[in-house]
């Protein structure tokens, strides 16, 4: 998977199309990403301690990696790899910026 935690991405398909945010979590096994503030669902949470509140919480639901694209300088781009001084680095194909 070419996307990593803390990458800024834009949703390009589905009900959340057009929204963007940072990747909070990556699920490599199922090829899904959790994006901050996008695809929010309500979930009932149990009270775990005296300080912790239970009840209905809003949490991010996963989105398949094929439905998101990397944002680099506010442009949707693909991720490429190149050698930079003997080290393999990720870069944005549209802008050439090293990620």
mmCIF file of C-alpha atoms in Angstrom:
data_model
loop_
_atom_site.group_PDB
_atom_site.id
_atom_site.type_symbol
_atom_site.label_atom_id
_atom_site.label_comp_id
_atom_site.label_asym_id
_atom_site.label_seq_id
_atom_site.Cartn_x
_atom_site.Cartn_y
_atom_site.Cartn_z
ATOM 1 C CA UNK A 1 0.000 0.000 0.000
ATOM 2 C CA UNK A 2 1.388 3.379 -1.013
ATOM 3 C CA UNK A 3 -0.500 5.489 1.546
ATOM 4 C CA UNK A 4 0.767 5.899 5.099
ATOM 5 C CA UNK A 5 -0.351 7.402 8.386
ATOM 6 C CA UNK A 6 -0.401 11.249 8.435
ATOM 7 C CA UNK A 7 -0.693 11.534 4.624
ATOM 8 C CA UNK A 8 -3.290 14.071 3.487
ATOM 9 C CA UNK A 9 -5.800 12.444 1.144
ATOM 10 C CA UNK A 10 -8.993 13.321 -0.718
ATOM 11 C CA UNK A 11 -11.983 10.994 -1.117
ATOM 12 C CA UNK A 12 -12.625 10.482 -4.852
ATOM 13 C CA UNK A 13 -15.587 8.068 -4.737
ATOM 14 C CA UNK A 14 -18.569 7.232 -2.539
ATOM 15 C CA UNK A 15 -20.915 9.224 -0.342
ATOM 16 C CA UNK A 16 -18.044 11.242 1.176
ATOM 17 C CA UNK A 17 -16.661 12.298 -2.242
ATOM 18 C CA UNK A 18 -14.790 15.608 -2.222
ATOM 19 C CA UNK A 19 -13.860 15.600 1.470
ATOM 20 C CA UNK A 20 -10.232 15.533 2.564
ATOM 21 C CA UNK A 21 -8.261 14.915 5.738
ATOM 22 C CA UNK A 22 -5.295 13.193 7.337
ATOM 23 C CA UNK A 23 -4.989 9.426 7.596
ATOM 24 C CA UNK A 24 -5.357 8.384 11.243
ATOM 25 C CA UNK A 25 -4.971 4.625 10.850
ATOM 26 C CA UNK A 26 -4.087 2.185 8.064
ATOM 27 C CA UNK A 27 -5.504 -1.358 7.918
ATOM 28 C CA UNK A 28 -3.053 -3.235 5.679
ATOM 29 C CA UNK A 29 -4.871 -6.567 5.858
ATOM 30 C CA UNK A 30 -8.181 -5.207 4.508
ATOM 31 C CA UNK A 31 -6.642 -2.356 2.429
ATOM 32 C CA UNK A 32 -8.637 0.335 4.232
ATOM 33 C CA UNK A 33 -7.785 3.719 5.754
ATOM 34 C CA UNK A 34 -9.368 5.800 8.513
ATOM 35 C CA UNK A 35 -9.464 9.524 7.685
ATOM 36 C CA UNK A 36 -9.834 12.199 10.359
ATOM 37 C CA UNK A 37 -13.342 13.723 10.266
ATOM 38 C CA UNK A 38 -14.483 11.742 7.206
ATOM 39 C CA UNK A 39 -17.036 8.895 7.049
ATOM 40 C CA UNK A 40 -18.209 9.438 10.629
ATOM 41 C CA UNK A 41 -20.605 6.871 12.126
ATOM 42 C CA UNK A 42 -22.364 6.726 15.487
ATOM 43 C CA UNK A 43 -21.243 3.888 17.747
ATOM 44 C CA UNK A 44 -22.403 2.898 21.219
ATOM 45 C CA UNK A 45 -19.506 2.698 23.675
ATOM 46 C CA UNK A 46 -19.461 0.957 27.033
ATOM 47 C CA UNK A 47 -18.313 2.781 30.144
ATOM 48 C CA UNK A 48 -14.807 1.430 30.871
ATOM 49 C CA UNK A 49 -13.879 3.366 34.020
ATOM 50 C CA UNK A 50 -15.352 5.865 36.478
ATOM 51 C CA UNK A 51 -13.981 8.847 34.499
ATOM 52 C CA UNK A 52 -14.844 7.440 31.070
ATOM 53 C CA UNK A 53 -18.261 8.352 29.699
ATOM 54 C CA UNK A 54 -20.233 5.713 27.900
ATOM 55 C CA UNK A 55 -22.986 6.376 25.370
ATOM 56 C CA UNK A 56 -23.203 7.202 21.704
ATOM 57 C CA UNK A 57 -19.933 8.437 20.175
ATOM 58 C CA UNK A 58 -19.019 9.486 16.636
ATOM 59 C CA UNK A 59 -16.012 7.594 15.238
ATOM 60 C CA UNK A 60 -14.352 7.302 11.828
ATOM 61 C CA UNK A 61 -15.314 4.316 9.709
ATOM 62 C CA UNK A 62 -12.832 2.821 7.240
ATOM 63 C CA UNK A 63 -12.739 3.685 3.529
ATOM 64 C CA UNK A 64 -11.197 1.409 0.908
ATOM 65 C CA UNK A 65 -7.831 2.659 -0.332
ATOM 66 C CA UNK A 66 -9.038 2.687 -3.966
ATOM 67 C CA UNK A 67 -11.550 5.416 -3.063
ATOM 68 C CA UNK A 68 -8.934 7.920 -1.855
ATOM 69 C CA UNK A 69 -6.099 9.805 -3.571
ATOM 70 C CA UNK A 70 -3.056 11.550 -2.136
ATOM 71 C CA UNK A 71 -3.054 15.358 -1.958
ATOM 72 C CA UNK A 72 0.195 17.200 -2.630
ATOM 73 C CA UNK A 73 0.092 21.018 -2.705
ATOM 74 C CA UNK A 74 -3.734 20.810 -3.011
ATOM 75 C CA UNK A 75 -3.489 18.621 -6.138
ATOM 76 C CA UNK A 76 -4.612 15.004 -6.402
ATOM 77 C CA UNK A 77 -1.629 12.899 -7.397
ATOM 78 C CA UNK A 78 -0.294 9.373 -7.600
ATOM 79 C CA UNK A 79 2.581 8.084 -5.482
ATOM 80 C CA UNK A 80 5.831 6.965 -7.087
ATOM 81 C CA UNK A 81 9.110 5.634 -5.777
ATOM 82 C CA UNK A 82 12.630 6.664 -6.764
ATOM 83 C CA UNK A 83 16.168 6.260 -5.517
ATOM 84 C CA UNK A 84 17.589 9.347 -3.822
ATOM 85 C CA UNK A 85 21.249 8.920 -2.879
ATOM 86 C CA UNK A 86 20.971 5.178 -2.345
ATOM 87 C CA UNK A 87 17.725 5.532 -0.399
ATOM 88 C CA UNK A 88 14.254 4.650 -1.739
ATOM 89 C CA UNK A 89 11.812 7.551 -1.237
ATOM 90 C CA UNK A 90 8.157 8.212 -2.041
ATOM 91 C CA UNK A 91 7.312 11.194 -4.237
ATOM 92 C CA UNK A 92 4.230 12.845 -5.713
ATOM 93 C CA UNK A 93 4.184 12.198 -9.459
ATOM 94 C CA UNK A 94 2.304 15.404 -10.375
ATOM 95 C CA UNK A 95 4.390 17.858 -8.320
ATOM 96 C CA UNK A 96 7.650 15.919 -7.921
ATOM 97 C CA UNK A 97 7.644 16.645 -4.184
ATOM 98 C CA UNK A 98 9.374 14.069 -1.972
ATOM 99 C CA UNK A 99 7.013 12.749 0.664
#
